[in-house]
PDB file of C-alpha atoms and ligand atoms in Angstrom:
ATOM      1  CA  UNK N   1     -56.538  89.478  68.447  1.00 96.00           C
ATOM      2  CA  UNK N   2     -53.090  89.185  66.618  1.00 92.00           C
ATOM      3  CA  UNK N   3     -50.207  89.319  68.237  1.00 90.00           C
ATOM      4  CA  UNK N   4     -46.520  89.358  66.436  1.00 92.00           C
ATOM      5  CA  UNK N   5     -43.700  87.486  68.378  1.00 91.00           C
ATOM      6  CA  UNK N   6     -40.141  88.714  66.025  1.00 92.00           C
ATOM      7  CA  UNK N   7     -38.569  85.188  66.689  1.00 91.00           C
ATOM      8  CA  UNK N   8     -34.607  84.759  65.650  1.00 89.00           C
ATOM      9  CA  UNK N   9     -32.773  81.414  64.784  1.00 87.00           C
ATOM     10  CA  UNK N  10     -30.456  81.930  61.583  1.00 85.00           C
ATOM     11  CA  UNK N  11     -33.125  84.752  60.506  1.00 89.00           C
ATOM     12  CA  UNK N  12     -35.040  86.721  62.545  1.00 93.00           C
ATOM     13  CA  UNK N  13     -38.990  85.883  61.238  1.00 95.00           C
ATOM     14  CA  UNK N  14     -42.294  87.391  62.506  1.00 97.00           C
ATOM     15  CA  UNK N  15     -44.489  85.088  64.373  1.00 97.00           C
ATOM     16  CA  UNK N  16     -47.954  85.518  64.771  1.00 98.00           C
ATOM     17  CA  UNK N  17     -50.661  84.390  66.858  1.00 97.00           C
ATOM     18  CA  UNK N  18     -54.682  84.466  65.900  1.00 97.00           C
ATOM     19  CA  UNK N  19     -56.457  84.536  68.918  1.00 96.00           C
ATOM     20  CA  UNK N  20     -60.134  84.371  69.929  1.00 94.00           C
ATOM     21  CA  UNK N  21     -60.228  86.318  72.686  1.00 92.00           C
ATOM     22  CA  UNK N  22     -63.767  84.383  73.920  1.00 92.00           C
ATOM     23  CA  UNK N  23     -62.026  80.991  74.109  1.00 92.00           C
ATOM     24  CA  UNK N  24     -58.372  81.756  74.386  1.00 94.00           C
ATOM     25  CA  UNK N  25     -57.941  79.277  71.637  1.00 95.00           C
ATOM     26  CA  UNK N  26     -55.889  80.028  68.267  1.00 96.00           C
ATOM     27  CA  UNK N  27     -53.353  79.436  65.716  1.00 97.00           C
ATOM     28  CA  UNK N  28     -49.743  79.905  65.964  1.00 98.00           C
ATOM     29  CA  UNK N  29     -48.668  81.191  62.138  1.00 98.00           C
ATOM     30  CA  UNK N  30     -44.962  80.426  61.070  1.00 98.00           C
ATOM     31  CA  UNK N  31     -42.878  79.526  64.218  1.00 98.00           C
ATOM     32  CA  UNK N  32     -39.570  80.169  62.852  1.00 96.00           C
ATOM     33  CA  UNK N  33     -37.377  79.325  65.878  1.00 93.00           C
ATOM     34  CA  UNK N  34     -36.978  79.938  69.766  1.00 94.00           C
ATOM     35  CA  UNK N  35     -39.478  77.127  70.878  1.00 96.00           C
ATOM     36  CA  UNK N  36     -39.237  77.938  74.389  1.00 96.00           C
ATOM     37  CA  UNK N  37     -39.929  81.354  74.323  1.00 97.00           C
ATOM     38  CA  UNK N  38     -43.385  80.744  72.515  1.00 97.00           C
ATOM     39  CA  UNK N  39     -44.070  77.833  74.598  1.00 97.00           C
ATOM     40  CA  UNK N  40     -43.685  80.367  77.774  1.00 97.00           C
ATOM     41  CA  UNK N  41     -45.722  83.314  76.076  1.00 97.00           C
ATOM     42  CA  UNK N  42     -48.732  80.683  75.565  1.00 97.00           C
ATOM     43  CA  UNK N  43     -48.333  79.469  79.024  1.00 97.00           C
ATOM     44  CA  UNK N  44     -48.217  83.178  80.163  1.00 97.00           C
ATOM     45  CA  UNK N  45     -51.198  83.827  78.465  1.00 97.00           C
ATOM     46  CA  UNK N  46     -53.677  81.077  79.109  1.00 97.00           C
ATOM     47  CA  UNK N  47     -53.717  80.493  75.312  1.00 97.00           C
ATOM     48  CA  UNK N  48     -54.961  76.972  74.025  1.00 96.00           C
ATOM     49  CA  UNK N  49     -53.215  76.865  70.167  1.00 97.00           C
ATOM     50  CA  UNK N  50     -55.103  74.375  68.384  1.00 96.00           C
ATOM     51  CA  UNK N  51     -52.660  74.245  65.472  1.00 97.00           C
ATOM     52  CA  UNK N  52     -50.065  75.472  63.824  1.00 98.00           C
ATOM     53  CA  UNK N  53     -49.880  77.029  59.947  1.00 98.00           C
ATOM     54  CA  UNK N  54     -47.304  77.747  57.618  1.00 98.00           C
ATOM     55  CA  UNK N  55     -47.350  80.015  54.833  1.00 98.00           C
ATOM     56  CA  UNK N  56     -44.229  78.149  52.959  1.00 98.00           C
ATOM     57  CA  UNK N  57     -41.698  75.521  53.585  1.00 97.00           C
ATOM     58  CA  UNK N  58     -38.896  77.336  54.619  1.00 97.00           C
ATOM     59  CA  UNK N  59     -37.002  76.345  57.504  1.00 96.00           C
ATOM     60  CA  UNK N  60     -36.785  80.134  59.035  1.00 95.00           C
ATOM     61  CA  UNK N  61     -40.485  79.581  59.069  1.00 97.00           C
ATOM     62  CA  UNK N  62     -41.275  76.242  60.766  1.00 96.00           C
ATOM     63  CA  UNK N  63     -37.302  75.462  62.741  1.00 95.00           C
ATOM     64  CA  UNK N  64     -39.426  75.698  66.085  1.00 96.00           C
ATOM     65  CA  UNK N  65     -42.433  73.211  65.123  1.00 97.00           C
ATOM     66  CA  UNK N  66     -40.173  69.973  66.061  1.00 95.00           C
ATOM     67  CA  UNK N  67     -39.593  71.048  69.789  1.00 95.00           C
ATOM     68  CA  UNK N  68     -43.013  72.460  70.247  1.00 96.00           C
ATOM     69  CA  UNK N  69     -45.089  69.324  68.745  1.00 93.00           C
ATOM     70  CA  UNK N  70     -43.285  67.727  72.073  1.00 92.00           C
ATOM     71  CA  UNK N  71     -45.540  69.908  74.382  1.00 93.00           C
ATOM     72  CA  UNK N  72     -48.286  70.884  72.056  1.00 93.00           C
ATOM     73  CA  UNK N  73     -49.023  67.752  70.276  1.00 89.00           C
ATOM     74  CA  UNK N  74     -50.944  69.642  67.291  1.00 95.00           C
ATOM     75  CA  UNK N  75     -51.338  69.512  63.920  1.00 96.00           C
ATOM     76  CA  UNK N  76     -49.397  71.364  61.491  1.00 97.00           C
ATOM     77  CA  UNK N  77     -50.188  72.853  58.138  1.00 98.00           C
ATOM     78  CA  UNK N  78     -49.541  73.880  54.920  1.00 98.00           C
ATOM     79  CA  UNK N  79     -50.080  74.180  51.243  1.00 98.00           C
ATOM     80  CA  UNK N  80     -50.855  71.035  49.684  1.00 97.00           C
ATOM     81  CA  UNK N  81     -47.097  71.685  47.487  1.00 98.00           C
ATOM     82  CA  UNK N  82     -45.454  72.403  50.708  1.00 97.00           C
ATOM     83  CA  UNK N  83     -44.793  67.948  51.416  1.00 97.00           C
ATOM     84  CA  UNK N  84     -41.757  68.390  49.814  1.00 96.00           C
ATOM     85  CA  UNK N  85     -40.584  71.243  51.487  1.00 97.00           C
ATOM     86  CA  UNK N  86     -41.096  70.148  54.661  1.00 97.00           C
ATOM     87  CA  UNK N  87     -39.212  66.930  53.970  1.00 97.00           C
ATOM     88  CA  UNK N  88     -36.112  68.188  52.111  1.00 96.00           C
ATOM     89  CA  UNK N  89     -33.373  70.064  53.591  1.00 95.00           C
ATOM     90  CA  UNK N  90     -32.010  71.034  50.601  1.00 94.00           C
ATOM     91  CA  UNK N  91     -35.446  72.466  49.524  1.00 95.00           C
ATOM     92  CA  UNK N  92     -36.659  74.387  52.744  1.00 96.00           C
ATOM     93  CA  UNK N  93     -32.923  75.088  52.916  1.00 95.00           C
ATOM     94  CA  UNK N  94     -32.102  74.069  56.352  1.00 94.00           C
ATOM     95  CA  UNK N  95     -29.135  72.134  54.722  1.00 94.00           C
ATOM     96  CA  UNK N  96     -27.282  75.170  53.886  1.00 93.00           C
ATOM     97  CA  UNK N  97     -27.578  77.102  56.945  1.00 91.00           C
ATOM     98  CA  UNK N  98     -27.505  74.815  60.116  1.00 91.00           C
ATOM     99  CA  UNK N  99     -28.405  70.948  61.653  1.00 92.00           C
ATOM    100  CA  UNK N 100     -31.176  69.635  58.603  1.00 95.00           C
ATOM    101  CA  UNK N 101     -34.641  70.203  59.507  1.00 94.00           C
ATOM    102  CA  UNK N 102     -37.512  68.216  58.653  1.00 95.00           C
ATOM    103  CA  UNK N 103     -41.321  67.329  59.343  1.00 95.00           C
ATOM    104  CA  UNK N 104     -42.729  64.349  58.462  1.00 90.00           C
ATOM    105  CA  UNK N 105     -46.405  64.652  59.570  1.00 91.00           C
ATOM    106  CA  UNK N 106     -48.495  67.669  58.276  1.00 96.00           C
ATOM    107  CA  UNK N 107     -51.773  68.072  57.318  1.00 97.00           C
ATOM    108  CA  UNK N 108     -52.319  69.966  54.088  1.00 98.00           C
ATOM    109  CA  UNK N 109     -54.694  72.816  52.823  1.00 98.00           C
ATOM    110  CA  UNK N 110     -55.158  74.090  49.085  1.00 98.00           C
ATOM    111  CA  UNK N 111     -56.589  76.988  47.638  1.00 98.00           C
ATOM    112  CA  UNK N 112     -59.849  77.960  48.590  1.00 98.00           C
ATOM    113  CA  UNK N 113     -60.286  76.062  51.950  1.00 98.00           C
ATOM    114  CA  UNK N 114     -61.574  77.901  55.003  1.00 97.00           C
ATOM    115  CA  UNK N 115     -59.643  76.761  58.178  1.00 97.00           C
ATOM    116  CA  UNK N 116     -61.460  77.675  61.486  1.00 94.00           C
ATOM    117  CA  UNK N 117     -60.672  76.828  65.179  1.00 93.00           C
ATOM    118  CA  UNK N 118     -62.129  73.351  66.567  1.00 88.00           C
ATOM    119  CA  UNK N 119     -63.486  75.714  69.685  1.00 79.00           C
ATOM    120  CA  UNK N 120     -64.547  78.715  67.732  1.00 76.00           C
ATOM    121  CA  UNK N 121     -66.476  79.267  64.622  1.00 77.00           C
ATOM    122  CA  UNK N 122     -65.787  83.189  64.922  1.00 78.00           C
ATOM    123  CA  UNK N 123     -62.192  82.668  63.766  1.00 89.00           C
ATOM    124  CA  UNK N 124     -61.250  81.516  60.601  1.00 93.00           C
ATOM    125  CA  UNK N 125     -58.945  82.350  57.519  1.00 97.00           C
ATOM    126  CA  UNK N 126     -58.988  81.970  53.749  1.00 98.00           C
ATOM    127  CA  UNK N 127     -56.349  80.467  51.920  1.00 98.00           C
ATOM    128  CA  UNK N 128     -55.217  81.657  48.587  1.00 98.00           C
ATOM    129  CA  UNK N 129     -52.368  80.289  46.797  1.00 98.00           C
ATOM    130  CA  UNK N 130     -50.166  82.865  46.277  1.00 98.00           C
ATOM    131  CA  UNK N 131     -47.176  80.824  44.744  1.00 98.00           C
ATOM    132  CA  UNK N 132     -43.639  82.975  43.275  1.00 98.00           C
ATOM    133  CA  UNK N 133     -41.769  83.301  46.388  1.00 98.00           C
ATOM    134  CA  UNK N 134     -41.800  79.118  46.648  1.00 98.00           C
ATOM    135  CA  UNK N 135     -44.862  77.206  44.726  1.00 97.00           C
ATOM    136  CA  UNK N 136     -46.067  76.376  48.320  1.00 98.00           C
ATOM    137  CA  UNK N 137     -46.643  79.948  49.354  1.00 98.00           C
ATOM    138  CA  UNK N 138     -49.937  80.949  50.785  1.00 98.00           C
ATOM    139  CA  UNK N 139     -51.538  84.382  51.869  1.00 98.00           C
ATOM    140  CA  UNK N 140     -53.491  83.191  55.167  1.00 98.00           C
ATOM    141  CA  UNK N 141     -56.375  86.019  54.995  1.00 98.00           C
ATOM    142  CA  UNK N 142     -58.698  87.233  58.475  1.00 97.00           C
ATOM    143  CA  UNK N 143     -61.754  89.119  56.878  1.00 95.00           C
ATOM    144  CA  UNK N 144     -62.665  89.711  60.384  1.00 93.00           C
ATOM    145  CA  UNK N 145     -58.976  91.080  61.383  1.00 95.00           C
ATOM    146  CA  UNK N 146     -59.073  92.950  57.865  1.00 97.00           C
ATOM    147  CA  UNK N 147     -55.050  91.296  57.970  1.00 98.00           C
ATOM    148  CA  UNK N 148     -53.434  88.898  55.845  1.00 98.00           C
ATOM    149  CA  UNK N 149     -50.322  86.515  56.769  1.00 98.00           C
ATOM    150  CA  UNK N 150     -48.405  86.852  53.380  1.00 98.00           C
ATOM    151  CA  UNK N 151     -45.202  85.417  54.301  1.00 98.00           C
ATOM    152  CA  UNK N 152     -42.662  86.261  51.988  1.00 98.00           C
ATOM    153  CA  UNK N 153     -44.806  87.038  49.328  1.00 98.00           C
ATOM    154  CA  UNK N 154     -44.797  90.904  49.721  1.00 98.00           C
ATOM    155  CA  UNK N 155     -43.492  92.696  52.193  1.00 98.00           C
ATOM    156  CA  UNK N 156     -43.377  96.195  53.155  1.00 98.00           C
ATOM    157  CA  UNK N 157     -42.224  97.980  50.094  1.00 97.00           C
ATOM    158  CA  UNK N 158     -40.719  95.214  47.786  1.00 97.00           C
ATOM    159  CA  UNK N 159     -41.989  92.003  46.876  1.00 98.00           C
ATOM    160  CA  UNK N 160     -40.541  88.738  48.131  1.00 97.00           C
ATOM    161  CA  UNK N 161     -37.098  87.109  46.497  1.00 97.00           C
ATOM    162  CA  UNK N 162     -38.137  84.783  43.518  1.00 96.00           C
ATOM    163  CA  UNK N 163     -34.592  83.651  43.779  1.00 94.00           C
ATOM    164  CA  UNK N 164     -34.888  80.015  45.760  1.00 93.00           C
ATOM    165  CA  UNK N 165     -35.049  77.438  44.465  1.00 91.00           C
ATOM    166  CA  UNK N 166     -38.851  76.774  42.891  1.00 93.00           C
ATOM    167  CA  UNK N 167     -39.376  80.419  43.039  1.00 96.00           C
ATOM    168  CA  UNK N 168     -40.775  82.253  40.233  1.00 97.00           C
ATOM    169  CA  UNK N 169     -41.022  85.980  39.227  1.00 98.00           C
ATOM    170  CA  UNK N 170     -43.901  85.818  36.875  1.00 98.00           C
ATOM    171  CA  UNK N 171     -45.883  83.880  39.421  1.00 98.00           C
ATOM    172  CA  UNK N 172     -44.626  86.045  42.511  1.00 98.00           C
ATOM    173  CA  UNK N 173     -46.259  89.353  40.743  1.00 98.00           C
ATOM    174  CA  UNK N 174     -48.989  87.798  39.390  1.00 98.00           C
ATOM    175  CA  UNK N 175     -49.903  86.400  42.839  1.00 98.00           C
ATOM    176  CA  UNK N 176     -49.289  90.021  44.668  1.00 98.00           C
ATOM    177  CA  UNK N 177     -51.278  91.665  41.491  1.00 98.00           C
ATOM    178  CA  UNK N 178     -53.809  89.544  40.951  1.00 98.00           C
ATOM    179  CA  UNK N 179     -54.470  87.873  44.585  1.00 98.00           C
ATOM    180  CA  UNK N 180     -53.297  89.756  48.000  1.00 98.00           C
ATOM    181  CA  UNK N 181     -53.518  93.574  46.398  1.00 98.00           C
ATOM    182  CA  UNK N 182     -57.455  92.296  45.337  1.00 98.00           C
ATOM    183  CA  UNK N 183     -58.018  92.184  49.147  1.00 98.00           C
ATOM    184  CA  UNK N 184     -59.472  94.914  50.473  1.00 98.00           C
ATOM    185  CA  UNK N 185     -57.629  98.269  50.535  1.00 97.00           C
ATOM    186  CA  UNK N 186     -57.946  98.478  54.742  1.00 98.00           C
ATOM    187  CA  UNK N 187     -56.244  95.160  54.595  1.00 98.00           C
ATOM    188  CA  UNK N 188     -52.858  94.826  56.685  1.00 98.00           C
ATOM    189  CA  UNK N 189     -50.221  92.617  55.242  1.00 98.00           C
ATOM    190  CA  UNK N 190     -48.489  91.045  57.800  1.00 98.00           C
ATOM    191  CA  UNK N 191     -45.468  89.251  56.085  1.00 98.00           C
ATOM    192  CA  UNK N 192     -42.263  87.138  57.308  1.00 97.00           C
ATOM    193  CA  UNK N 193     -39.620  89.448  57.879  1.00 96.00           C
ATOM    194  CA  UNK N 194     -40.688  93.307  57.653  1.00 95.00           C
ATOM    195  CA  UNK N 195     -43.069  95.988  59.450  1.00 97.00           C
ATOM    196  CA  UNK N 196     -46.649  95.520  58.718  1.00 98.00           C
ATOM    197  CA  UNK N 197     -48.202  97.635  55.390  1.00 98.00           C
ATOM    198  CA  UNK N 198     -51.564  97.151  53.917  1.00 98.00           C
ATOM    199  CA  UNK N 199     -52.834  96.981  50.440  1.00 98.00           C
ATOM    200  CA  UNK N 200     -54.059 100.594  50.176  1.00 98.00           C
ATOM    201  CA  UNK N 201     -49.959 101.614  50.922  1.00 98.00           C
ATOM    202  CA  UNK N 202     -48.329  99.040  48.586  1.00 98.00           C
ATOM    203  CA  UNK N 203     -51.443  99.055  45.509  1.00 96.00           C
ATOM    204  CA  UNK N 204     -49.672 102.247  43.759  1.00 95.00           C
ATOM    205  CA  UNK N 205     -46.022 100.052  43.764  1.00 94.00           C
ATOM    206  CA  UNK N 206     -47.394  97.373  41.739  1.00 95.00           C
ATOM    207  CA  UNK N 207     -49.694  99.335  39.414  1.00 88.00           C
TER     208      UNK N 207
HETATM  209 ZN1  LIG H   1     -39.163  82.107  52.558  1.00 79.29          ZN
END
């Protein structure tokens, strides 16, 4: 099961869990902020989160992980590119908007890897490298939930800003063109900071 958890610190940012509803264990996608209340939500629900992902370095999308790796204790990843991101205030832009946020220990995917649950082999999701938005961005994709976790990629009825710093608007439409509008036309894109959409809704935008 998915379930979205709108989460607000400076910007209000969907979280998401992944859920196998067998084992109660899952991931916890892009924790943007209010710790607490996600801590209470997994407590409420008997859920065992086995570790964390982000689809991009910026700080509206991982300010929670430092308070929750007190109680959880998990790993935490991201793009291979994201290091930097996760390190730098100025980059994940935490600097210009509050107290500097960083993470110094993160495990790292790339392209192509297939990350699954330690207690589950009937939950996993693709990676693809979907950079443009930042160069760490990644489209987290569920065949079995026909969803994607896009991020800020695309979202419902524009694409994402390619106006950060390391963003680029050559590679953010050739990553929504070429990559996440590829998927599967059931697919549902379930992005950072807008409703959900799907492929099938968007394709005709980008054509
Ligand atoms: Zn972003």
């Amino acid at each position: 099961m998915i379930a979205t958890l709108p989460v607000t610190g400076v910007f209000t940012t969907n979280c998401y869990f992944l859920i196998d509803e067998q084992s109660s264990h899952g991931f916890l996608i892009d924790p943007g902020a209010e710790a607490n209340r996600l801590l209470r939500l997994i407590e409420q629900q008997h859920w065992t989160i086995e570790k964390i992902l982000l689809t991009h370095g910026h700080f509206d999308h991982f300010g929670a992980v430092p308070a929750l790796q007190q109680t959880l204790d998990i790993p935490v990843m991201i793009h291979e590119y994201g290091k930097t991101y996760l390190e730098d205030p100025g980059v994940n832009l935490s600097r210009f908007c509050g107290p500097d946020i960083r993470i110094h220990h993160a495990n790292y995917f790339r392209d192509g890897d297939v990350l699954h649950l330690d207690k589950s082999n009937s939950l996993s999701l693709q990676v693809i490298h979907t950079p443009g938005h930042t160069l760490d961005s990644s489209t987290l994709y569920s065949p079995d939930h026909h969803a994607a976790f896009v991020g800020d990629t695309i979202f419902k009825g524009s694409p994402g800003n390619d106006g950060y710093p390391t963003g680029n608007g050559r590679w953010l439409m050739h990553s929504i063109r070429s990559k996440i509008l590829q998927l599967p036309e059931d697919t549902v894109l379930l992005s950072g900071h807008s409703a959900p959409t799907s492929v099938q809704a968007e394709k005709w935008r980008y054509a």
